[in-house]
Amino acid sequence: VQWLDGDATKAEKSFFKINQQGVPLDHTELTLLYSRQCPNSIAARALNQRGTGHLQSAKFTPENKKEIETIAVNLHNCLFTPPLMTNTVKSPDHLPLAGRSAAATSLSLLLDTVNLTNGIAGTVPTSKENAEELIPPDIDGSMTVEFLKKTKKIIYRISSYETHDDMSSLDLHPLVYFYSNGGKHLPSSFLAVVELMNEYEKNNTFHKFTLIRELFEDFLVKHKDFVQQVSRHVRGQIKAVHKIKAFLVFVAKQIEAGNTDDGIVANLQASGEFSFLKVTVSEPKTKQEFTSGVESKVVITHELDVAKRCQVCNARVPNLGVSFDHKQDKKLDGTGDAVNAQFTHHYPG
C-alpha cells in the first residue's frame, strides 16, 4: 500500500510504475489496462469471460450490453467448443478452433483476434492517453458491438460450428490449419488464418480461394511442419502471424500459377523470405512408451486420410461443418432424392 497525494491519474501512473518493476507486465496486460475503456479491449474481455462479468462502462445502454453478451457467448462457443479435454487428439470432432479457453495465452489470442478482424495494428500503447488516441473510448457500448460483429463475421467464415447453417462459412478443417501433427494447437497459425480471411473478406476473393482450395490444403497437410518452422523463425507472436499469413499467400499464388508441389517447395526455398524452410525426411527416435504426441499423430494422420471431401471443391470437410446441396439445381427441376444430394462446405464456391 502506498499513500499518494493527487487524483486518480497520478495513482494510475504510480500503479504502472510499481508494476513495471520486478516482473514487468506483458504486452497484453499493458494493452488491456491502458485501453480498458476502448472497444477492442472490452470486446476481448467479453469473449474471454463468455459474456459474463462486469462490462467496462456502466454507461453502456442496456440494449448494447445485451448484444455484447449475446455475441460474446456465441463467439466463445464457436472458438472454444467442443472443449479440448486431453493432450491426446482422439477425435477430429473435439478440436476447438482457438485451443483451450483456460490457457494462459487465451486472452492475448482473443485480443489479437479482435484487433486483426478490425484492422488495428498490433502496437502496444505507452499510456492511457496513447491508447485512446489509437482507438477512442467506447461511451455507450455501440463501438464494442461493432467490433464484435466484425470479429463474428470473420470467425463464421472459418467455421459454422455454432450456427450449423451459415452459408458464408468455408468450414476450414481444424486439423489442416490449427493443429500440429502431434496435436498441439498453433495460436499463430490460427491468427494468420484470421488475418487471411479478413483480407479475403475485404477483397471479396473467397470464390477464387475455393478454386485452389483442394491443392492448397493438400500442400499444407503434406508439409505441416512448414508453418511451425515459419513461426520459430520469427520472434514475437504478431510478427509470426504476419509471416505465416505471408507464407499462406505465397503458397496460394504458386498454386494459382500452376506450380507442382515440388516446384512450390523449390520456389519457397529460393525466395529470400522463406529460404530457411527445410523438408523433414525423418523423425528423432523416442522412448519405448508412446507419448501423447505420437498417439495424436496416428489419429491425425488417419483422420486426414479418411476425411470427408466436399463434392464441389474436393477439399476436406470437418464432420461438424457438413452441408448438403443439390447436384442438379432445384431451378433446373432437381429433386430432393438421395441420388441428387451431395455433401459440401456451406460455402463450396
Short mmCIF file of C-alpha atoms in Angstrom, two decimals:
data_model
loop_
_atom_site.label_atom_id
_atom_site.label_comp_id
_atom_site.label_asym_id
_atom_site.label_seq_id
_atom_site.Cartn_x
_atom_site.Cartn_y
_atom_site.Cartn_z
CA VAL A 1 0.00 0.00 0.00
CA GLN A 2 1.32 3.42 -0.93
CA TRP A 3 -0.13 6.75 0.15
CA LEU A 4 -0.31 9.34 -2.63
CA ASP A 5 -1.43 12.94 -2.77
CA GLY A 6 -3.22 13.70 -6.03
CA ASP A 7 -6.01 12.49 -8.29
CA ALA A 8 -6.80 9.13 -9.90
CA THR A 9 -4.49 9.86 -12.85
CA LYS A 10 -1.48 10.18 -10.54
CA ALA A 11 -2.45 6.98 -8.74
CA GLU A 12 -2.77 5.16 -12.05
CA LYS A 13 0.67 6.25 -13.22
CA SER A 14 2.13 5.16 -9.88
CA PHE A 15 0.47 1.77 -10.27
CA PHE A 16 2.06 1.20 -13.68
CA LYS A 17 5.46 2.37 -12.44
CA ILE A 18 5.40 -0.02 -9.48
CA ASN A 19 4.18 -2.97 -11.55
CA GLN A 20 6.84 -2.49 -14.19
CA GLN A 21 9.48 -3.25 -11.56
CA GLY A 22 10.44 -6.81 -10.70
CA VAL A 23 8.27 -8.84 -13.08
CA PRO A 24 7.07 -6.40 -15.78
CA LEU A 25 3.54 -6.54 -17.17
CA ASP A 26 3.48 -8.24 -20.57
CA HIS A 27 2.26 -6.53 -23.74
CA THR A 28 -1.26 -7.93 -23.49
CA GLU A 29 -1.67 -6.84 -19.87
CA LEU A 30 -0.39 -3.36 -20.67
CA THR A 31 -2.66 -3.01 -23.71
CA LEU A 32 -5.72 -4.19 -21.80
CA LEU A 33 -5.02 -1.89 -18.86
CA TYR A 34 -4.20 1.21 -20.89
CA SER A 35 -7.11 0.67 -23.29
CA ARG A 36 -9.59 -0.72 -20.77
CA GLN A 37 -12.31 1.70 -21.92
CA CYS A 38 -11.63 1.10 -25.63
CA PRO A 39 -13.84 -1.26 -27.68
CA ASN A 40 -11.11 -3.74 -28.63
CA SER A 41 -10.15 -4.44 -25.00
CA ILE A 42 -13.76 -4.59 -23.83
CA ALA A 43 -14.60 -6.99 -26.67
CA ALA A 44 -11.62 -9.26 -25.87
CA ARG A 45 -12.53 -9.44 -22.17
CA ALA A 46 -16.18 -10.14 -23.01
CA LEU A 47 -15.11 -13.00 -25.27
CA ASN A 48 -12.72 -14.39 -22.67
CA GLN A 49 -15.40 -14.29 -19.95
CA ARG A 50 -18.07 -15.74 -22.25
CA GLY A 51 -20.28 -12.70 -21.85
CA THR A 52 -20.19 -12.75 -18.07
CA GLY A 53 -18.60 -10.31 -15.67
CA HIS A 54 -18.77 -6.55 -15.41
CA LEU A 55 -18.60 -4.58 -18.65
CA GLN A 56 -16.10 -1.73 -18.56
CA SER A 57 -18.61 1.11 -18.61
CA ALA A 58 -21.75 1.41 -16.52
CA LYS A 59 -22.94 3.96 -19.09
CA PHE A 60 -23.44 1.33 -21.78
CA THR A 61 -27.08 1.14 -22.82
CA PRO A 62 -28.99 -1.98 -21.75
CA GLU A 63 -29.51 -2.88 -25.42
CA ASN A 64 -25.79 -2.70 -26.19
CA LYS A 65 -24.87 -4.63 -23.04
CA LYS A 66 -27.28 -7.38 -24.03
CA GLU A 67 -25.94 -7.54 -27.59
CA ILE A 68 -22.32 -7.62 -26.37
CA GLU A 69 -23.16 -10.51 -24.05
CA THR A 70 -25.06 -12.42 -26.75
CA ILE A 71 -22.29 -12.14 -29.36
CA ALA A 72 -19.60 -12.92 -26.77
CA VAL A 73 -21.33 -16.15 -25.71
CA ASN A 74 -21.88 -17.13 -29.34
CA LEU A 75 -18.28 -16.47 -30.37
CA HIS A 76 -16.79 -18.08 -27.26
CA ASN A 77 -18.71 -21.25 -28.10
CA CYS A 78 -17.54 -21.09 -31.70
CA LEU A 79 -13.88 -20.64 -30.71
CA PHE A 80 -13.55 -22.91 -27.69
CA THR A 81 -16.05 -25.74 -28.08
CA PRO A 82 -16.00 -28.68 -28.10
CA PRO A 83 -13.55 -28.31 -25.20
CA LEU A 84 -10.12 -29.89 -25.51
CA MET A 85 -10.10 -32.35 -22.61
CA THR A 86 -6.78 -34.23 -23.02
CA ASN A 87 -3.34 -33.76 -24.55
CA THR A 88 -4.02 -36.62 -26.97
CA VAL A 89 -6.19 -35.97 -30.02
CA LYS A 90 -8.64 -38.86 -30.23
CA SER A 91 -11.32 -37.40 -32.48
CA PRO A 92 -11.48 -34.64 -35.10
CA ASP A 93 -14.82 -33.58 -33.58
CA HIS A 94 -13.23 -32.35 -30.35
CA LEU A 95 -10.83 -29.72 -31.63
CA PRO A 96 -11.70 -26.12 -30.76
CA LEU A 97 -10.52 -23.53 -33.28
CA ALA A 98 -8.74 -21.41 -30.68
CA GLY A 99 -7.41 -24.15 -28.39
CA ARG A 100 -8.13 -24.21 -24.66
CA SER A 101 -10.22 -21.37 -23.24
CA ALA A 102 -8.37 -21.68 -19.92
CA ALA A 103 -4.92 -21.40 -21.49
CA ALA A 104 -2.68 -18.64 -20.15
CA THR A 105 -2.47 -17.17 -23.66
CA SER A 106 -6.19 -17.22 -24.48
CA LEU A 107 -6.84 -13.57 -23.58
CA SER A 108 -3.87 -12.49 -25.69
CA LEU A 109 -5.15 -14.58 -28.60
CA LEU A 110 -8.63 -13.06 -28.29
CA LEU A 111 -7.29 -9.50 -28.19
CA ASP A 112 -5.22 -10.22 -31.31
CA THR A 113 -8.27 -11.77 -32.98
CA VAL A 114 -10.38 -8.68 -32.31
CA ASN A 115 -7.59 -6.39 -33.48
CA LEU A 116 -6.93 -8.33 -36.69
CA THR A 117 -10.59 -8.53 -37.67
CA ASN A 118 -10.97 -4.81 -37.09
CA GLY A 119 -7.82 -3.73 -38.92
CA ILE A 120 -5.97 -2.48 -35.85
CA ALA A 121 -2.18 -2.52 -35.92
CA GLY A 122 -0.59 -4.66 -33.20
CA THR A 123 1.13 -1.74 -31.48
CA VAL A 124 1.44 -1.64 -27.69
CA PRO A 125 0.21 1.68 -26.23
CA THR A 126 2.58 3.51 -23.91
CA SER A 127 -0.11 5.18 -21.79
CA LYS A 128 -3.87 5.50 -21.35
CA GLU A 129 -3.79 8.69 -23.41
CA ASN A 130 -1.82 7.00 -26.18
CA ALA A 131 -4.22 4.04 -26.22
CA GLU A 132 -7.24 6.30 -26.55
CA GLU A 133 -5.59 8.23 -29.36
CA LEU A 134 -5.25 4.98 -31.29
CA ILE A 135 -8.80 3.81 -30.53
CA PRO A 136 -11.32 6.20 -28.93
CA PRO A 137 -13.06 5.05 -25.73
CA ASP A 138 -16.47 3.45 -26.11
CA ILE A 139 -19.07 5.69 -24.47
CA ASP A 140 -22.30 3.70 -24.84
CA GLY A 141 -21.22 0.23 -25.99
CA SER A 142 -22.05 0.74 -29.66
CA MET A 143 -18.42 0.62 -30.77
CA THR A 144 -17.83 -2.63 -28.88
CA VAL A 145 -20.87 -4.13 -30.59
CA GLU A 146 -19.46 -3.17 -34.00
CA PHE A 147 -16.04 -4.62 -33.14
CA LEU A 148 -17.63 -7.90 -32.09
CA LYS A 149 -19.81 -8.03 -35.21
CA LYS A 150 -16.76 -7.72 -37.45
CA THR A 151 -14.98 -10.44 -35.47
CA LYS A 152 -18.06 -12.66 -35.69
CA LYS A 153 -18.23 -12.26 -39.47
CA ILE A 154 -14.67 -13.50 -39.94
CA ILE A 155 -14.94 -16.35 -37.42
CA TYR A 156 -18.11 -17.52 -39.16
CA ARG A 157 -16.14 -17.60 -42.41
CA ILE A 158 -13.80 -20.06 -40.72
CA SER A 159 -16.37 -22.28 -39.00
CA SER A 160 -20.12 -22.82 -38.92
CA TYR A 161 -19.95 -24.94 -35.77
CA GLU A 162 -22.09 -22.62 -33.66
CA THR A 163 -24.79 -21.84 -36.26
CA HIS A 164 -24.71 -25.08 -38.29
CA ASP A 165 -26.29 -23.28 -41.24
CA ASP A 166 -24.23 -20.17 -42.02
CA MET A 167 -23.86 -20.40 -45.78
CA SER A 168 -20.92 -17.98 -45.79
CA SER A 169 -18.70 -20.47 -43.92
CA LEU A 170 -15.73 -22.16 -45.57
CA ASP A 171 -15.77 -24.79 -42.79
CA LEU A 172 -11.98 -24.93 -42.53
CA HIS A 173 -10.79 -28.25 -41.11
CA PRO A 174 -9.03 -27.66 -37.74
CA LEU A 175 -6.54 -30.48 -38.36
CA VAL A 176 -5.43 -28.86 -41.62
CA TYR A 177 -4.92 -25.35 -40.27
CA PHE A 178 -4.78 -25.10 -36.47
CA TYR A 179 -3.08 -28.21 -35.07
CA SER A 180 0.37 -29.74 -35.45
CA ASN A 181 0.95 -33.38 -36.36
CA GLY A 182 1.39 -34.05 -32.64
CA GLY A 183 -1.94 -32.48 -31.72
CA LYS A 184 -0.59 -29.19 -30.40
CA HIS A 185 -2.75 -26.14 -31.04
CA LEU A 186 -0.98 -23.47 -33.12
CA PRO A 187 -2.15 -19.99 -31.99
CA SER A 188 -0.05 -18.10 -34.55
CA SER A 189 -1.45 -20.26 -37.35
CA PHE A 190 -4.99 -19.61 -36.14
CA LEU A 191 -4.39 -15.85 -36.10
CA ALA A 192 -2.71 -15.96 -39.52
CA VAL A 193 -5.82 -17.62 -40.95
CA VAL A 194 -7.97 -14.95 -39.26
CA GLU A 195 -5.84 -12.29 -40.95
CA LEU A 196 -6.04 -14.11 -44.30
CA MET A 197 -9.83 -14.46 -44.08
CA ASN A 198 -10.10 -10.78 -43.22
CA GLU A 199 -8.14 -9.95 -46.38
CA TYR A 200 -10.35 -12.24 -48.47
CA GLU A 201 -13.38 -10.51 -46.96
CA LYS A 202 -12.09 -7.06 -47.93
CA ASN A 203 -11.23 -8.14 -51.47
CA ASN A 204 -14.19 -10.50 -51.91
CA THR A 205 -11.91 -13.30 -53.12
CA PHE A 206 -13.44 -16.31 -51.37
CA HIS A 207 -14.60 -17.86 -54.65
CA LYS A 208 -11.07 -17.53 -56.04
CA PHE A 209 -9.79 -19.38 -52.97
CA THR A 210 -12.24 -22.27 -53.43
CA LEU A 211 -10.87 -22.90 -56.93
CA ILE A 212 -7.43 -23.80 -55.48
CA ARG A 213 -8.56 -24.95 -52.05
CA GLU A 214 -8.00 -28.70 -52.56
CA LEU A 215 -4.40 -28.32 -53.74
CA PHE A 216 -3.71 -25.57 -51.19
CA GLU A 217 -4.85 -27.66 -48.23
CA ASP A 218 -3.17 -30.82 -49.52
CA PHE A 219 0.11 -28.89 -49.62
CA LEU A 220 -0.38 -27.69 -46.02
CA VAL A 221 -1.09 -31.25 -44.86
CA LYS A 222 1.92 -32.72 -46.69
CA HIS A 223 4.24 -30.01 -45.31
CA LYS A 224 2.63 -29.48 -41.93
CA ASP A 225 5.87 -28.55 -40.22
CA PHE A 226 6.44 -25.58 -42.56
CA VAL A 227 4.08 -23.38 -40.54
CA GLN A 228 5.92 -24.24 -37.33
CA GLN A 229 9.26 -23.53 -39.00
CA VAL A 230 7.97 -20.11 -40.07
CA SER A 231 6.71 -19.42 -36.54
CA ARG A 232 10.01 -20.40 -34.93
CA HIS A 233 11.97 -18.27 -37.38
CA VAL A 234 10.23 -15.07 -36.25
CA ARG A 235 10.24 -13.74 -32.70
CA GLY A 236 7.03 -12.25 -31.36
CA GLN A 237 3.53 -13.63 -31.87
CA ILE A 238 2.17 -10.88 -34.14
CA LYS A 239 5.33 -10.92 -36.29
CA ALA A 240 4.94 -14.69 -36.60
CA VAL A 241 1.27 -14.25 -37.51
CA HIS A 242 2.10 -11.84 -40.35
CA LYS A 243 4.90 -14.14 -41.56
CA ILE A 244 2.65 -17.23 -41.59
CA LYS A 245 -0.02 -15.28 -43.42
CA ALA A 246 2.59 -14.22 -46.00
CA PHE A 247 3.58 -17.91 -46.33
CA LEU A 248 -0.05 -18.89 -46.96
CA VAL A 249 -0.43 -16.16 -49.59
CA PHE A 250 2.84 -17.26 -51.26
CA VAL A 251 1.67 -20.88 -51.49
CA ALA A 252 -1.76 -19.84 -52.81
CA LYS A 253 -0.19 -17.73 -55.56
CA GLN A 254 2.13 -20.58 -56.51
CA ILE A 255 -0.84 -22.92 -56.91
CA GLU A 256 -2.73 -20.31 -58.93
CA ALA A 257 0.30 -20.14 -61.22
CA GLY A 258 0.05 -23.90 -61.80
CA ASN A 259 3.20 -24.95 -59.93
CA THR A 260 3.53 -28.50 -58.65
CA ASP A 261 4.24 -29.49 -55.06
CA ASP A 262 7.99 -29.85 -55.67
CA GLY A 263 8.03 -26.60 -57.62
CA ILE A 264 6.37 -24.72 -54.76
CA VAL A 265 8.90 -26.07 -52.24
CA ALA A 266 11.77 -25.11 -54.55
CA ASN A 267 10.36 -21.60 -55.04
CA LEU A 268 9.89 -21.15 -51.29
CA GLN A 269 13.48 -22.16 -50.63
CA ALA A 270 14.74 -19.95 -53.48
CA SER A 271 12.89 -16.93 -52.14
CA GLY A 272 14.59 -14.52 -49.81
CA GLU A 273 11.61 -14.64 -47.46
CA PHE A 274 11.32 -18.39 -46.88
CA SER A 275 14.76 -19.75 -47.77
CA PHE A 276 15.09 -21.23 -44.25
CA LEU A 277 12.35 -23.85 -44.82
CA LYS A 278 13.53 -27.45 -44.86
CA VAL A 279 11.65 -30.60 -45.79
CA THR A 280 11.68 -33.01 -42.83
CA VAL A 281 12.56 -36.51 -44.01
CA SER A 282 12.90 -38.35 -40.69
CA GLU A 283 11.91 -38.02 -37.07
CA PRO A 284 14.10 -38.49 -33.98
CA LYS A 285 13.68 -41.76 -32.08
CA THR A 286 11.58 -41.63 -28.94
CA LYS A 287 11.25 -43.77 -25.82
CA GLN A 288 9.59 -47.16 -25.97
CA GLU A 289 6.37 -45.83 -24.44
CA PHE A 290 4.01 -43.90 -26.71
CA THR A 291 3.88 -40.19 -25.99
CA SER A 292 0.66 -38.18 -26.36
CA GLY A 293 2.22 -36.57 -29.44
CA VAL A 294 2.85 -39.94 -31.10
CA GLU A 295 -0.67 -41.15 -30.29
CA SER A 296 -2.13 -37.90 -31.60
CA LYS A 297 -0.13 -38.16 -34.80
CA VAL A 298 -1.51 -41.64 -35.50
CA VAL A 299 -5.08 -40.35 -35.09
CA ILE A 300 -4.47 -37.11 -37.03
CA THR A 301 -2.79 -38.86 -39.97
CA HIS A 302 -5.65 -41.34 -40.20
CA GLU A 303 -8.38 -38.72 -39.87
CA LEU A 304 -6.85 -36.51 -42.55
CA ASP A 305 -6.59 -39.52 -44.87
CA VAL A 306 -10.23 -40.56 -44.44
CA ALA A 307 -11.83 -37.11 -44.01
CA LYS A 308 -14.97 -36.35 -45.97
CA ARG A 309 -14.35 -34.37 -49.13
CA CYS A 310 -16.58 -31.59 -50.42
CA GLN A 311 -18.19 -32.87 -53.62
CA VAL A 312 -17.77 -29.46 -55.24
CA CYS A 313 -14.22 -28.31 -54.38
CA ASN A 314 -12.90 -31.73 -53.14
CA ALA A 315 -11.25 -30.21 -50.04
CA ARG A 316 -11.71 -31.80 -46.61
CA VAL A 317 -14.92 -31.11 -44.69
CA PRO A 318 -14.95 -31.34 -40.87
CA ASN A 319 -17.72 -33.58 -39.57
CA LEU A 320 -19.33 -30.67 -37.73
CA GLY A 321 -19.31 -28.48 -40.87
CA VAL A 322 -21.14 -30.66 -43.38
CA SER A 323 -23.81 -29.05 -45.56
CA PHE A 324 -25.89 -30.56 -48.36
CA ASP A 325 -26.53 -29.35 -51.88
CA HIS A 326 -28.43 -30.44 -54.98
CA LYS A 327 -26.29 -31.92 -57.77
CA GLN A 328 -28.91 -30.68 -60.20
CA ASP A 329 -30.23 -27.32 -59.06
CA LYS A 330 -33.83 -27.03 -57.94
CA LYS A 331 -34.26 -24.28 -60.53
CA LEU A 332 -33.48 -26.93 -63.15
CA ASP A 333 -36.03 -29.35 -61.67
CA GLY A 334 -33.50 -31.03 -59.40
CA THR A 335 -35.22 -33.36 -56.93
CA GLY A 336 -34.76 -33.87 -53.21
CA ASP A 337 -33.89 -37.54 -53.61
CA ALA A 338 -30.71 -39.04 -52.16
CA VAL A 339 -29.35 -39.63 -55.65
CA ASN A 340 -29.38 -35.86 -56.24
CA ALA A 341 -27.79 -34.97 -52.88
CA GLN A 342 -24.13 -34.22 -52.22
CA PHE A 343 -22.36 -33.03 -49.09
CA THR A 344 -20.33 -29.84 -49.31
CA HIS A 345 -18.90 -27.00 -47.30
CA HIS A 346 -21.50 -24.37 -46.52
CA TYR A 347 -19.65 -22.12 -48.97
CA PRO A 348 -18.36 -24.61 -51.57
CA GLY A 349 -17.52 -21.95 -54.16
#
